[in-house]
Tab-separated table of C-alpha atoms in Angstrom:
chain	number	residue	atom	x	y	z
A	26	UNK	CA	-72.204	4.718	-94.269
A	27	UNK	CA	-70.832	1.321	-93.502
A	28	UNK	CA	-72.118	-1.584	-95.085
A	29	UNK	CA	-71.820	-3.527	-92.095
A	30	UNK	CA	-73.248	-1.084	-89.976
A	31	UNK	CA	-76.062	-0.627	-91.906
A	32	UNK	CA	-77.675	-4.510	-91.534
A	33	UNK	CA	-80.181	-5.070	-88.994
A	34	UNK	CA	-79.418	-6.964	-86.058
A	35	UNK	CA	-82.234	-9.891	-85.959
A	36	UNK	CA	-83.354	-9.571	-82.207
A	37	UNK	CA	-85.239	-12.974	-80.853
A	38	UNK	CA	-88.168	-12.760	-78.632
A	39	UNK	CA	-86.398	-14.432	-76.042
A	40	UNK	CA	-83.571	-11.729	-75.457
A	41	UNK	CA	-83.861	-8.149	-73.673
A	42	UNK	CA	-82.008	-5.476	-74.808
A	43	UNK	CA	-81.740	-1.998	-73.450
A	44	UNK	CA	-79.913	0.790	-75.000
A	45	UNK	CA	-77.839	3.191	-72.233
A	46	UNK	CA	-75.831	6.120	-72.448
A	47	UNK	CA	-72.836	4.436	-74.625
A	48	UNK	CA	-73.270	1.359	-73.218
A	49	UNK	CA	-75.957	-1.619	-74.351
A	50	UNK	CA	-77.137	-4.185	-72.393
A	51	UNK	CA	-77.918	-7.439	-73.885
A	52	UNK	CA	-79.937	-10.290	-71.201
A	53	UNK	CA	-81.064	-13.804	-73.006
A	54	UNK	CA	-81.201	-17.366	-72.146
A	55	UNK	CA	-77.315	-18.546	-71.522
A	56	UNK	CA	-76.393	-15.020	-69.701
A	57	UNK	CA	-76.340	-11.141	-69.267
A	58	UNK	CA	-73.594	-9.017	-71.308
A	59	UNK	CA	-73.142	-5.654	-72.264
A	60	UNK	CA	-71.164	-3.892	-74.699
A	61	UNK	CA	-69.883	0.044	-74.930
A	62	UNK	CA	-71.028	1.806	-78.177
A	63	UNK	CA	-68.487	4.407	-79.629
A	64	UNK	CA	-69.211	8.074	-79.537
A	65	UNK	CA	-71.473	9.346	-82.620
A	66	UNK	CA	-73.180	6.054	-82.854
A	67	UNK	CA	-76.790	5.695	-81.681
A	68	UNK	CA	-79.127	2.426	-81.821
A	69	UNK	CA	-82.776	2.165	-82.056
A	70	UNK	CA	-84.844	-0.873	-81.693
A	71	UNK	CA	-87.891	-1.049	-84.146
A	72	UNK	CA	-89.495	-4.124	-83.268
A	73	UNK	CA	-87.831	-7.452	-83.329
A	74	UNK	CA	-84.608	-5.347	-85.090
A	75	UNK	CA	-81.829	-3.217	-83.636
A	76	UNK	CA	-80.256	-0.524	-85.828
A	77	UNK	CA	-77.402	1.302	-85.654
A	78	UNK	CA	-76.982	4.853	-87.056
A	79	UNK	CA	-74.315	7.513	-86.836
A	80	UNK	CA	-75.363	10.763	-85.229
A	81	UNK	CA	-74.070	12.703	-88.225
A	82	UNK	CA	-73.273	11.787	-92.293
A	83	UNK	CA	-69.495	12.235	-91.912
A	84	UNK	CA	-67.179	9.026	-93.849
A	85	UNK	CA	-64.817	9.549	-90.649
A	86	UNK	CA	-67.821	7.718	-88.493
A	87	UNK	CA	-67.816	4.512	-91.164
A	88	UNK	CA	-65.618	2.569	-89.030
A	89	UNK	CA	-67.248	2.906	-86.059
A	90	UNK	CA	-70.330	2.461	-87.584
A	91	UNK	CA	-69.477	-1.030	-88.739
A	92	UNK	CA	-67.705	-1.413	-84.947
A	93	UNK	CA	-71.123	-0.937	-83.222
A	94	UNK	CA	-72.807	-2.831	-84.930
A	95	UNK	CA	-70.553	-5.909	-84.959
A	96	UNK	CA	-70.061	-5.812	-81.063
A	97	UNK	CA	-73.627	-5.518	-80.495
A	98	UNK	CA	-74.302	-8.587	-82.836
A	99	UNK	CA	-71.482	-10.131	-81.185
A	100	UNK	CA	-73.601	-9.673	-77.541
A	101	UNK	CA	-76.983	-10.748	-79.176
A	102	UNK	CA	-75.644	-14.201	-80.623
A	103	UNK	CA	-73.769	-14.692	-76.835
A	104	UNK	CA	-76.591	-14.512	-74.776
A	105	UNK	CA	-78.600	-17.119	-77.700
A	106	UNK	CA	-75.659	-19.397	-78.665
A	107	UNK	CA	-73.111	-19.126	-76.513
A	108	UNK	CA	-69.059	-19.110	-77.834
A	109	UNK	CA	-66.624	-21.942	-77.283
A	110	UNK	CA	-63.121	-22.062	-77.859
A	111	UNK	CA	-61.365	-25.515	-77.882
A	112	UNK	CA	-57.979	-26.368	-76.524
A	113	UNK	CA	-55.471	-29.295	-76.364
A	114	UNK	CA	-52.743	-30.771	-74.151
A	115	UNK	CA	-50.325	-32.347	-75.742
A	116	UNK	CA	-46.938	-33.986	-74.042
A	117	UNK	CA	-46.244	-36.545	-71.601
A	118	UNK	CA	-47.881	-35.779	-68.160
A	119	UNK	CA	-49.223	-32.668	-69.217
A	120	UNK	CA	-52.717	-32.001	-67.607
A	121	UNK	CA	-55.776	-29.502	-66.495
A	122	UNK	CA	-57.795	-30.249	-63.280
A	123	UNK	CA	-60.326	-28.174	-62.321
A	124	UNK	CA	-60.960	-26.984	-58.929
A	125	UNK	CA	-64.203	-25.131	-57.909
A	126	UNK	CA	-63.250	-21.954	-60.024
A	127	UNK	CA	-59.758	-22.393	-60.197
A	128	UNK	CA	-57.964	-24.847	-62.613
A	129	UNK	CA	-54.639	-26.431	-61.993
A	130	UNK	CA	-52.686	-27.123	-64.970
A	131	UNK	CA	-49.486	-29.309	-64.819
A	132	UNK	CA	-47.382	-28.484	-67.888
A	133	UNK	CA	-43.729	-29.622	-67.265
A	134	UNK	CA	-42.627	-27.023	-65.456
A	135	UNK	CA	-41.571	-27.548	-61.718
A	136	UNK	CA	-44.554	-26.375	-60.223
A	137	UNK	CA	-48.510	-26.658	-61.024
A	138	UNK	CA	-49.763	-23.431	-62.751
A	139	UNK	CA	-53.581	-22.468	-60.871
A	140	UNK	CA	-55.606	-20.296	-63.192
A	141	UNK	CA	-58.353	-18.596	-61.147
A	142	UNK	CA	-61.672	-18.369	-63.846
A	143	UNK	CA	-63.381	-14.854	-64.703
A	144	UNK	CA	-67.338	-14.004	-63.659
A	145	UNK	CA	-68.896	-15.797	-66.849
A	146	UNK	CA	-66.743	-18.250	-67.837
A	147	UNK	CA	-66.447	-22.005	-67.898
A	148	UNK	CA	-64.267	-23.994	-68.493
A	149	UNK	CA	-64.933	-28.160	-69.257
A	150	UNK	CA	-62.197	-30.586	-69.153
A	151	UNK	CA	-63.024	-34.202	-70.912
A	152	UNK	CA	-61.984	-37.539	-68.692
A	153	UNK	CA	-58.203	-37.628	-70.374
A	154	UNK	CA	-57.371	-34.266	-68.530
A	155	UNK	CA	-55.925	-32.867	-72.583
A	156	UNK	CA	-58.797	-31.286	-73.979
A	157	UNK	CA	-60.492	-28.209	-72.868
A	158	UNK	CA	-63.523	-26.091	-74.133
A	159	UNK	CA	-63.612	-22.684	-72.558
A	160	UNK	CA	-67.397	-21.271	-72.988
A	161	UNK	CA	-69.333	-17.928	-72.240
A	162	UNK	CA	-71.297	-15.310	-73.628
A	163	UNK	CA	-68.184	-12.490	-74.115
A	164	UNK	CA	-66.897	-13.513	-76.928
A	165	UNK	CA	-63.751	-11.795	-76.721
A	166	UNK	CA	-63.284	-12.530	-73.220
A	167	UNK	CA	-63.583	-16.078	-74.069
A	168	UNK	CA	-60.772	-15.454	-76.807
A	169	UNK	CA	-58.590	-13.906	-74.069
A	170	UNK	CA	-59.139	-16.428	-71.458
A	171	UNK	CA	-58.374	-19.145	-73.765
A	172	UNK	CA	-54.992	-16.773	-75.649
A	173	UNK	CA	-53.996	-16.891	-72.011
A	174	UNK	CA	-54.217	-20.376	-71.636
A	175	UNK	CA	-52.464	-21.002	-74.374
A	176	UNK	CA	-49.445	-18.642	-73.340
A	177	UNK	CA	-48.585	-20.802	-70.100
A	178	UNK	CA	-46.830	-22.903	-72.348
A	179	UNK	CA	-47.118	-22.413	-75.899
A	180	UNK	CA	-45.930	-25.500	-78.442
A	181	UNK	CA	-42.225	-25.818	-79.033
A	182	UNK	CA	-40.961	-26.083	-82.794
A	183	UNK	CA	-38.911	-29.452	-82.125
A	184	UNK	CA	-41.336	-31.707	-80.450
A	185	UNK	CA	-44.778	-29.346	-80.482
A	186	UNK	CA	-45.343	-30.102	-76.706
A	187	UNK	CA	-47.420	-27.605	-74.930
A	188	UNK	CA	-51.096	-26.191	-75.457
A	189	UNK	CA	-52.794	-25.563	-78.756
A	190	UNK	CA	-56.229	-24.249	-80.004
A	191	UNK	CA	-58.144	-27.372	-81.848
A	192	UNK	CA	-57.142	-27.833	-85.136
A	193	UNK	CA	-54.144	-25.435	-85.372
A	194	UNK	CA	-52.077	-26.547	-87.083
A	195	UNK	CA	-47.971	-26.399	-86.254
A	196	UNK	CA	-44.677	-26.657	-88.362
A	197	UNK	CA	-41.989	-28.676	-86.501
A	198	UNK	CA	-38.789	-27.582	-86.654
A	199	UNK	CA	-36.179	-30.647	-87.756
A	200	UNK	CA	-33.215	-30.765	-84.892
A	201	UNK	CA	-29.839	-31.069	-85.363
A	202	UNK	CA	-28.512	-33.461	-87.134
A	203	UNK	CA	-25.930	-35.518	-85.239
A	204	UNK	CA	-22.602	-36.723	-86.166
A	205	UNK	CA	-22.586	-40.343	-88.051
């Protein structure tokens, strides 16, 4: 058995969760999410805890054991907390605007870049139009929104223009050197 899979998943009072043919649906206070459970792998929800279990004892099930169990924690602490990933703008008349559901990013290029958003996710941009916090209760569908955000125009080596997650951290290339 996974060690993983084998902790409880803490369940709060104020969260609903109901357990489907391979699929689980999680509803709590910031949204509704669900999340597919692999084959083999059956849940049970004893009170305030859910539990996964594997339908058989076989070591080839350990992985997906652990996998359950860590998406459907995943969905739980979503529909409490919420996830947020953080990005940055950084070069000279680089921008975001948003626009109902779309937003408009300007990022050198010749043309503005509009970037419609998916069903649960914002997106807030602070008053400088540079940094961005993309939020929702998915949490890898907020990591893919914001990877794709950050692939419209990822940081050069030589000047590190372009957009960044918070607090990565880049190594600059040094140019060429010119003649004396």
């Amino acid at each position: 058995m996974s060690r993983i899979g084998r902790k409880p998943i803490v369940v709060p009072n104020s969260v609903k969760v109901q357990i489907g043919d391979g699929e689980l649906q999680v509803q709590g206070p910031k949204g509704r999410t669900s999340c597919l459970i692999p084959p083999d792998i059956t849940f049970s929800l004893d009170g305030n805890s859910l539990v996964a279990k594997p339908a058989k004892d076989d070591k080839s099930l350990s992985p997906m054991h652990g996998l359950a169990r860590s998406l459907a924690a995943n969905a739980v602490n979503g529909v409490v907390n919420g996830y947020m990933k953080n990005l940055e703008i950084v070069g000279v008349g680089f921008k975001a605007q948003k626009k109902g559901r779309t937003v408009v990013f300007n990022l050198g290029y010749s043309h503005p870049i509009e970037y419609p958003l998916p069903e649960g996710i914002d997106i807030a941009i602070d008053e400088k139009l540079t940094k961005l916090s993309v939020t929702g209760v998915d949490k890898q569908l907020v990591g893919q929104v914001a990877a794709n955000i950050r692939r419209m125009r990822s940081p050069d080596p030589y000047k590190n223009k372009g957009v960044r997650f918070a607090g990565e951290v880049l190594k600059k290339k040094a140019g060429k050197t010119g003649a004396k």
